């Protein structure tokens, strides 16, 4: 069966993230992606995970503690637009899950401006063959504007330096999420 956007995002991470890598979870949420990344990078790697809601940090902290993965994860209670304050070396991957926290406050959503700021900060730090994955949920109020901003941002990246794909089911009800993947080319000439 064709994978959901969420499952496919994990496949795209598993293909490239290896022990020792430095990676970013830009939207911790309930911590599923943080857990996957922490497992993939192992104790010699590191995950920088961001969320603006204490509820997300608490859920993620508990999930990681149960799996004994906390030692190589930084849970950062701040917006991903500040990623450059925490991460400077090259990163292998970053993942975003946009929208609101499931079972949380539906009024607290990711926003086009800050999502774009985070992407702009991450791109120059992306290692060759590294990937930024964005799973864009857009059925909520404000979601369509964010989707448009992401689509435009991704589509305008220069082909010389990045491969950019989108993945979506086009015959489903209820606006299933759309996945974007930005892959830095191995041969990218400039560092951006
Ligand atoms: N819609 C997805 C989950 C999205 S969770 C699903 O259904 O599976 C999105 C998370 O991003 C929320 O936990 C929210 O608190 C967080 N968030 C919102 N703005 C943020 C920001 N600027 N930086 C980091 N996290 C943010």
PDB file of C-alpha atoms and ligand atoms in Angstrom:
ATOM      1  CA  UNK A   1       0.000   0.000   0.000  1.00  0.00           C
ATOM      2  CA  UNK A   2       1.149   3.517  -0.645  1.00  0.00           C
ATOM      3  CA  UNK A   3       2.396   4.998   2.634  1.00  0.00           C
ATOM      4  CA  UNK A   4       0.721   7.932   4.355  1.00  0.00           C
ATOM      5  CA  UNK A   5       2.663  11.208   4.351  1.00  0.00           C
ATOM      6  CA  UNK A   6       3.616  10.520   7.968  1.00  0.00           C
ATOM      7  CA  UNK A   7       4.943   7.045   7.213  1.00  0.00           C
ATOM      8  CA  UNK A   8       6.740   8.235   4.139  1.00  0.00           C
ATOM      9  CA  UNK A   9       8.414  11.006   6.163  1.00  0.00           C
ATOM     10  CA  UNK A  10       9.883   8.315   8.402  1.00  0.00           C
ATOM     11  CA  UNK A  11      11.128   6.316   5.427  1.00  0.00           C
ATOM     12  CA  UNK A  12      12.825   9.414   4.036  1.00  0.00           C
ATOM     13  CA  UNK A  13      14.561   9.932   7.395  1.00  0.00           C
ATOM     14  CA  UNK A  14      15.574   6.296   7.820  1.00  0.00           C
ATOM     15  CA  UNK A  15      17.212   6.318   4.397  1.00  0.00           C
ATOM     16  CA  UNK A  16      19.754   8.952   5.373  1.00  0.00           C
ATOM     17  CA  UNK A  17      20.050   9.398   9.147  1.00  0.00           C
ATOM     18  CA  UNK A  18      22.834   7.357  10.698  1.00  0.00           C
ATOM     19  CA  UNK A  19      24.496   6.902  14.089  1.00  0.00           C
ATOM     20  CA  UNK A  20      26.437  10.007  15.101  1.00  0.00           C
ATOM     21  CA  UNK A  21      24.415  12.450  12.987  1.00  0.00           C
ATOM     22  CA  UNK A  22      23.080  15.790  14.223  1.00  0.00           C
ATOM     23  CA  UNK A  23      19.392  16.319  13.381  1.00  0.00           C
ATOM     24  CA  UNK A  24      16.493  18.647  14.186  1.00  0.00           C
ATOM     25  CA  UNK A  25      12.865  17.998  15.077  1.00  0.00           C
ATOM     26  CA  UNK A  26      11.398  21.439  14.465  1.00  0.00           C
ATOM     27  CA  UNK A  27       7.974  20.556  15.913  1.00  0.00           C
ATOM     28  CA  UNK A  28       8.130  18.070  18.755  1.00  0.00           C
ATOM     29  CA  UNK A  29       4.388  17.634  19.241  1.00  0.00           C
ATOM     30  CA  UNK A  30       3.834  14.263  20.909  1.00  0.00           C
ATOM     31  CA  UNK A  31       7.411  13.228  20.207  1.00  0.00           C
ATOM     32  CA  UNK A  32       7.027  10.439  17.646  1.00  0.00           C
ATOM     33  CA  UNK A  33       9.539  11.983  15.246  1.00  0.00           C
ATOM     34  CA  UNK A  34      11.899  12.882  18.094  1.00  0.00           C
ATOM     35  CA  UNK A  35      11.861   9.261  19.190  1.00  0.00           C
ATOM     36  CA  UNK A  36      12.591   7.979  15.690  1.00  0.00           C
ATOM     37  CA  UNK A  37      15.429  10.466  15.220  1.00  0.00           C
ATOM     38  CA  UNK A  38      16.941   9.708  18.636  1.00  0.00           C
ATOM     39  CA  UNK A  39      16.906   5.996  17.794  1.00  0.00           C
ATOM     40  CA  UNK A  40      18.525   6.574  14.399  1.00  0.00           C
ATOM     41  CA  UNK A  41      21.342   8.888  15.572  1.00  0.00           C
ATOM     42  CA  UNK A  42      22.129   6.802  18.662  1.00  0.00           C
ATOM     43  CA  UNK A  43      24.108   7.914  21.723  1.00  0.00           C
ATOM     44  CA  UNK A  44      26.914   9.449  19.624  1.00  0.00           C
ATOM     45  CA  UNK A  45      24.507  11.651  17.695  1.00  0.00           C
ATOM     46  CA  UNK A  46      22.208  14.428  18.825  1.00  0.00           C
ATOM     47  CA  UNK A  47      18.634  15.565  18.291  1.00  0.00           C
ATOM     48  CA  UNK A  48      17.631  19.197  18.807  1.00  0.00           C
ATOM     49  CA  UNK A  49      13.859  19.208  19.290  1.00  0.00           C
ATOM     50  CA  UNK A  50      11.717  22.353  19.493  1.00  0.00           C
ATOM     51  CA  UNK A  51       8.206  23.202  20.642  1.00  0.00           C
ATOM     52  CA  UNK A  52       6.522  26.258  22.103  1.00  0.00           C
ATOM     53  CA  UNK A  53       4.116  24.248  24.314  1.00  0.00           C
ATOM     54  CA  UNK A  54       5.140  22.760  27.634  1.00  0.00           C
ATOM     55  CA  UNK A  55       2.583  20.005  26.997  1.00  0.00           C
ATOM     56  CA  UNK A  56       4.599  18.842  23.982  1.00  0.00           C
ATOM     57  CA  UNK A  57       7.850  18.825  25.932  1.00  0.00           C
ATOM     58  CA  UNK A  58       6.261  16.841  28.746  1.00  0.00           C
ATOM     59  CA  UNK A  59       4.825  14.227  26.369  1.00  0.00           C
ATOM     60  CA  UNK A  60       8.110  13.922  24.496  1.00  0.00           C
ATOM     61  CA  UNK A  61      10.208  13.791  27.665  1.00  0.00           C
ATOM     62  CA  UNK A  62       8.113  10.914  28.983  1.00  0.00           C
ATOM     63  CA  UNK A  63       8.250   9.031  25.679  1.00  0.00           C
ATOM     64  CA  UNK A  64      12.035   9.355  25.471  1.00  0.00           C
ATOM     65  CA  UNK A  65      12.579   8.484  29.126  1.00  0.00           C
ATOM     66  CA  UNK A  66      10.672   5.221  28.714  1.00  0.00           C
ATOM     67  CA  UNK A  67      12.930   4.280  25.802  1.00  0.00           C
ATOM     68  CA  UNK A  68      16.101   5.573  27.508  1.00  0.00           C
ATOM     69  CA  UNK A  69      16.752   8.018  24.701  1.00  0.00           C
ATOM     70  CA  UNK A  70      16.874  11.282  26.646  1.00  0.00           C
ATOM     71  CA  UNK A  71      20.655  11.448  26.960  1.00  0.00           C
ATOM     72  CA  UNK A  72      21.265  12.582  23.389  1.00  0.00           C
ATOM     73  CA  UNK A  73      18.226  14.810  22.877  1.00  0.00           C
ATOM     74  CA  UNK A  74      17.872  18.516  23.704  1.00  0.00           C
ATOM     75  CA  UNK A  75      14.239  19.403  24.370  1.00  0.00           C
ATOM     76  CA  UNK A  76      14.051  23.112  23.649  1.00  0.00           C
ATOM     77  CA  UNK A  77      11.049  25.114  24.849  1.00  0.00           C
ATOM     78  CA  UNK A  78      11.289  27.765  22.162  1.00  0.00           C
ATOM     79  CA  UNK A  79      10.123  28.404  18.612  1.00  0.00           C
ATOM     80  CA  UNK A  80      11.992  26.729  15.766  1.00  0.00           C
ATOM     81  CA  UNK A  81      12.640  30.162  14.252  1.00  0.00           C
ATOM     82  CA  UNK A  82      15.419  30.408  16.860  1.00  0.00           C
ATOM     83  CA  UNK A  83      17.121  27.230  15.671  1.00  0.00           C
ATOM     84  CA  UNK A  84      20.325  29.106  14.794  1.00  0.00           C
ATOM     85  CA  UNK A  85      20.804  29.973  18.491  1.00  0.00           C
ATOM     86  CA  UNK A  86      21.160  26.261  19.269  1.00  0.00           C
ATOM     87  CA  UNK A  87      22.556  24.506  16.212  1.00  0.00           C
ATOM     88  CA  UNK A  88      25.555  25.680  14.249  1.00  0.00           C
ATOM     89  CA  UNK A  89      27.366  22.699  12.724  1.00  0.00           C
ATOM     90  CA  UNK A  90      26.057  20.756   9.728  1.00  0.00           C
ATOM     91  CA  UNK A  91      22.839  18.837  10.219  1.00  0.00           C
ATOM     92  CA  UNK A  92      21.813  15.721   8.323  1.00  0.00           C
ATOM     93  CA  UNK A  93      18.062  16.121   8.592  1.00  0.00           C
ATOM     94  CA  UNK A  94      15.234  18.227   9.938  1.00  0.00           C
ATOM     95  CA  UNK A  95      11.538  17.462  10.150  1.00  0.00           C
ATOM     96  CA  UNK A  96       8.485  19.682  10.555  1.00  0.00           C
ATOM     97  CA  UNK A  97       4.930  18.602  11.321  1.00  0.00           C
ATOM     98  CA  UNK A  98       2.842  21.685  10.748  1.00  0.00           C
ATOM     99  CA  UNK A  99      -0.531  22.549  12.220  1.00  0.00           C
ATOM    100  CA  UNK A 100      -1.793  22.104  15.776  1.00  0.00           C
ATOM    101  CA  UNK A 101      -0.915  19.554  18.437  1.00  0.00           C
ATOM    102  CA  UNK A 102      -3.337  16.606  18.237  1.00  0.00           C
ATOM    103  CA  UNK A 103      -5.470  16.534  21.418  1.00  0.00           C
ATOM    104  CA  UNK A 104      -4.003  19.951  22.296  1.00  0.00           C
ATOM    105  CA  UNK A 105      -5.074  23.576  21.857  1.00  0.00           C
ATOM    106  CA  UNK A 106      -6.210  23.910  18.242  1.00  0.00           C
ATOM    107  CA  UNK A 107      -5.586  27.650  18.442  1.00  0.00           C
ATOM    108  CA  UNK A 108      -1.820  27.156  18.779  1.00  0.00           C
ATOM    109  CA  UNK A 109      -0.570  26.478  15.278  1.00  0.00           C
ATOM    110  CA  UNK A 110       2.617  26.819  13.312  1.00  0.00           C
ATOM    111  CA  UNK A 111       2.692  30.032  11.286  1.00  0.00           C
ATOM    112  CA  UNK A 112       3.968  30.751   7.769  1.00  0.00           C
ATOM    113  CA  UNK A 113       6.389  33.487   8.812  1.00  0.00           C
ATOM    114  CA  UNK A 114       8.146  31.580  11.593  1.00  0.00           C
ATOM    115  CA  UNK A 115       8.135  28.312   9.635  1.00  0.00           C
ATOM    116  CA  UNK A 116       9.872  30.128   6.775  1.00  0.00           C
ATOM    117  CA  UNK A 117      12.383  31.699   9.167  1.00  0.00           C
ATOM    118  CA  UNK A 118      13.244  28.249  10.477  1.00  0.00           C
ATOM    119  CA  UNK A 119      13.649  26.839   6.973  1.00  0.00           C
ATOM    120  CA  UNK A 120      15.895  29.752   5.999  1.00  0.00           C
ATOM    121  CA  UNK A 121      18.060  29.150   9.047  1.00  0.00           C
ATOM    122  CA  UNK A 122      18.267  25.395   8.445  1.00  0.00           C
ATOM    123  CA  UNK A 123      19.048  25.373   4.730  1.00  0.00           C
ATOM    124  CA  UNK A 124      22.606  26.725   4.962  1.00  0.00           C
ATOM    125  CA  UNK A 125      23.319  24.190   7.711  1.00  0.00           C
ATOM    126  CA  UNK A 126      22.091  21.196   5.738  1.00  0.00           C
ATOM    127  CA  UNK A 127      24.833  18.668   4.959  1.00  0.00           C
ATOM    128  CA  UNK A 128      25.268  17.374   1.400  1.00  0.00           C
ATOM    129  CA  UNK A 129      22.593  14.701   0.796  1.00  0.00           C
ATOM    130  CA  UNK A 130      20.812  15.985   3.908  1.00  0.00           C
ATOM    131  CA  UNK A 131      17.036  16.344   3.888  1.00  0.00           C
ATOM    132  CA  UNK A 132      14.474  18.735   5.326  1.00  0.00           C
ATOM    133  CA  UNK A 133      11.052  17.132   5.492  1.00  0.00           C
ATOM    134  CA  UNK A 134       7.857  19.087   5.977  1.00  0.00           C
ATOM    135  CA  UNK A 135       4.562  17.339   6.648  1.00  0.00           C
ATOM    136  CA  UNK A 136       2.008  20.051   6.057  1.00  0.00           C
ATOM    137  CA  UNK A 137      -1.419  19.648   7.669  1.00  0.00           C
ATOM    138  CA  UNK A 138      -3.584  22.429   6.288  1.00  0.00           C
ATOM    139  CA  UNK A 139      -7.256  21.655   7.011  1.00  0.00           C
ATOM    140  CA  UNK A 140      -7.431  24.061   9.966  1.00  0.00           C
ATOM    141  CA  UNK A 141      -7.972  27.822   9.972  1.00  0.00           C
ATOM    142  CA  UNK A 142      -4.767  29.420   8.714  1.00  0.00           C
ATOM    143  CA  UNK A 143      -3.537  26.143   7.240  1.00  0.00           C
ATOM    144  CA  UNK A 144      -4.121  27.083   3.620  1.00  0.00           C
ATOM    145  CA  UNK A 145      -1.947  30.200   3.933  1.00  0.00           C
ATOM    146  CA  UNK A 146       0.855  28.180   5.453  1.00  0.00           C
ATOM    147  CA  UNK A 147       0.591  25.533   2.747  1.00  0.00           C
ATOM    148  CA  UNK A 148       0.825  28.236   0.074  1.00  0.00           C
ATOM    149  CA  UNK A 149       3.909  29.734   1.732  1.00  0.00           C
ATOM    150  CA  UNK A 150       5.619  26.340   1.995  1.00  0.00           C
ATOM    151  CA  UNK A 151       4.780  25.394  -1.583  1.00  0.00           C
ATOM    152  CA  UNK A 152       6.164  28.695  -2.836  1.00  0.00           C
ATOM    153  CA  UNK A 153       9.284  28.465  -0.697  1.00  0.00           C
ATOM    154  CA  UNK A 154      10.039  24.921  -1.826  1.00  0.00           C
ATOM    155  CA  UNK A 155       9.303  25.509  -5.491  1.00  0.00           C
ATOM    156  CA  UNK A 156      11.653  28.508  -5.627  1.00  0.00           C
ATOM    157  CA  UNK A 157      14.760  26.682  -4.375  1.00  0.00           C
ATOM    158  CA  UNK A 158      17.464  26.486  -7.072  1.00  0.00           C
ATOM    159  CA  UNK A 159      17.669  23.184  -8.896  1.00  0.00           C
ATOM    160  CA  UNK A 160      21.471  23.432  -8.980  1.00  0.00           C
ATOM    161  CA  UNK A 161      21.626  22.935  -5.219  1.00  0.00           C
ATOM    162  CA  UNK A 162      18.451  21.092  -4.158  1.00  0.00           C
ATOM    163  CA  UNK A 163      16.140  18.303  -5.199  1.00  0.00           C
ATOM    164  CA  UNK A 164      12.659  19.148  -3.985  1.00  0.00           C
ATOM    165  CA  UNK A 165       9.662  16.845  -4.062  1.00  0.00           C
ATOM    166  CA  UNK A 166       6.082  16.851  -2.871  1.00  0.00           C
ATOM    167  CA  UNK A 167       3.941  13.814  -2.116  1.00  0.00           C
ATOM    168  CA  UNK A 168       0.194  13.888  -1.697  1.00  0.00           C
ATOM    169  CA  UNK A 169      -2.971  11.875  -2.185  1.00  0.00           C
ATOM    170  CA  UNK A 170      -5.141  13.793  -4.615  1.00  0.00           C
ATOM    171  CA  UNK A 171      -8.411  11.862  -4.317  1.00  0.00           C
ATOM    172  CA  UNK A 172      -8.908  11.832  -0.544  1.00  0.00           C
ATOM    173  CA  UNK A 173     -11.447  13.640   1.588  1.00  0.00           C
ATOM    174  CA  UNK A 174     -10.534  15.750   4.636  1.00  0.00           C
ATOM    175  CA  UNK A 175      -7.354  17.348   3.323  1.00  0.00           C
ATOM    176  CA  UNK A 176      -4.726  14.728   4.165  1.00  0.00           C
ATOM    177  CA  UNK A 177      -1.289  16.241   4.842  1.00  0.00           C
ATOM    178  CA  UNK A 178       1.104  17.014   2.008  1.00  0.00           C
ATOM    179  CA  UNK A 179       4.739  16.046   2.363  1.00  0.00           C
ATOM    180  CA  UNK A 180       7.625  18.126   1.042  1.00  0.00           C
ATOM    181  CA  UNK A 181      11.222  16.967   1.002  1.00  0.00           C
ATOM    182  CA  UNK A 182      14.159  19.269   0.283  1.00  0.00           C
ATOM    183  CA  UNK A 183      17.351  17.354  -0.390  1.00  0.00           C
ATOM    184  CA  UNK A 184      20.663  19.136  -0.618  1.00  0.00           C
ATOM    185  CA  UNK A 185      22.581  17.956  -3.655  1.00  0.00           C
ATOM    186  CA  UNK A 186      25.942  16.367  -3.101  1.00  0.00           C
ATOM    187  CA  UNK A 187      27.398  18.619  -5.765  1.00  0.00           C
ATOM    188  CA  UNK A 188      25.817  21.859  -4.553  1.00  0.00           C
ATOM    189  CA  UNK A 189      28.358  24.536  -5.338  1.00  0.00           C
ATOM    190  CA  UNK A 190      27.470  27.356  -3.008  1.00  0.00           C
ATOM    191  CA  UNK A 191      26.684  26.812   0.639  1.00  0.00           C
ATOM    192  CA  UNK A 192      23.081  27.785   0.214  1.00  0.00           C
TER     193      UNK A 192
HETATM  194  N1  LIG B   1      -0.770  18.437  12.798  1.00  0.00           N
HETATM  195  C1  LIG B   1       0.168  17.390  13.126  1.00  0.00           C
HETATM  196  C2  LIG B   1       0.956  17.688  14.361  1.00  0.00           C
HETATM  197  C3  LIG B   1       1.478  19.059  14.395  1.00  0.00           C
HETATM  198  S1  LIG B   1       2.148  19.339  15.935  1.00  0.00           S
HETATM  199  C4  LIG B   1      -0.576  16.074  13.356  1.00  0.00           C
HETATM  200  O1  LIG B   1      -1.803  16.080  13.347  1.00  0.00           O
HETATM  201  O2  LIG B   1       0.079  15.041  13.531  1.00  0.00           O
HETATM  202  C5  LIG B   1       2.728  20.948  15.717  1.00  0.00           C
HETATM  203  C6  LIG B   1       3.503  21.354  16.901  1.00  0.00           C
HETATM  204  O3  LIG B   1       4.204  22.531  16.540  1.00  0.00           O
HETATM  205  C7  LIG B   1       2.631  21.723  18.121  1.00  0.00           C
HETATM  206  O4  LIG B   1       3.021  20.950  19.204  1.00  0.00           O
HETATM  207  C8  LIG B   1       2.937  23.210  18.348  1.00  0.00           C
HETATM  208  O5  LIG B   1       3.025  23.563  19.707  1.00  0.00           O
HETATM  209  C9  LIG B   1       4.283  23.338  17.690  1.00  0.00           C
HETATM  210  N2  LIG B   1       4.647  24.703  17.276  1.00  0.00           N
HETATM  211  C10 LIG B   1       3.864  25.712  16.881  1.00  0.00           C
HETATM  212  N3  LIG B   1       4.606  26.790  16.575  1.00  0.00           N
HETATM  213  C11 LIG B   1       5.907  26.432  16.772  1.00  0.00           C
HETATM  214  C12 LIG B   1       7.162  27.102  16.630  1.00  0.00           C
HETATM  215  N4  LIG B   1       7.237  28.354  16.204  1.00  0.00           N
HETATM  216  N5  LIG B   1       8.276  26.422  16.928  1.00  0.00           N
HETATM  217  C13 LIG B   1       8.226  25.132  17.349  1.00  0.00           C
HETATM  218  N6  LIG B   1       7.082  24.455  17.506  1.00  0.00           N
HETATM  219  C14 LIG B   1       5.930  25.098  17.225  1.00  0.00           C
END
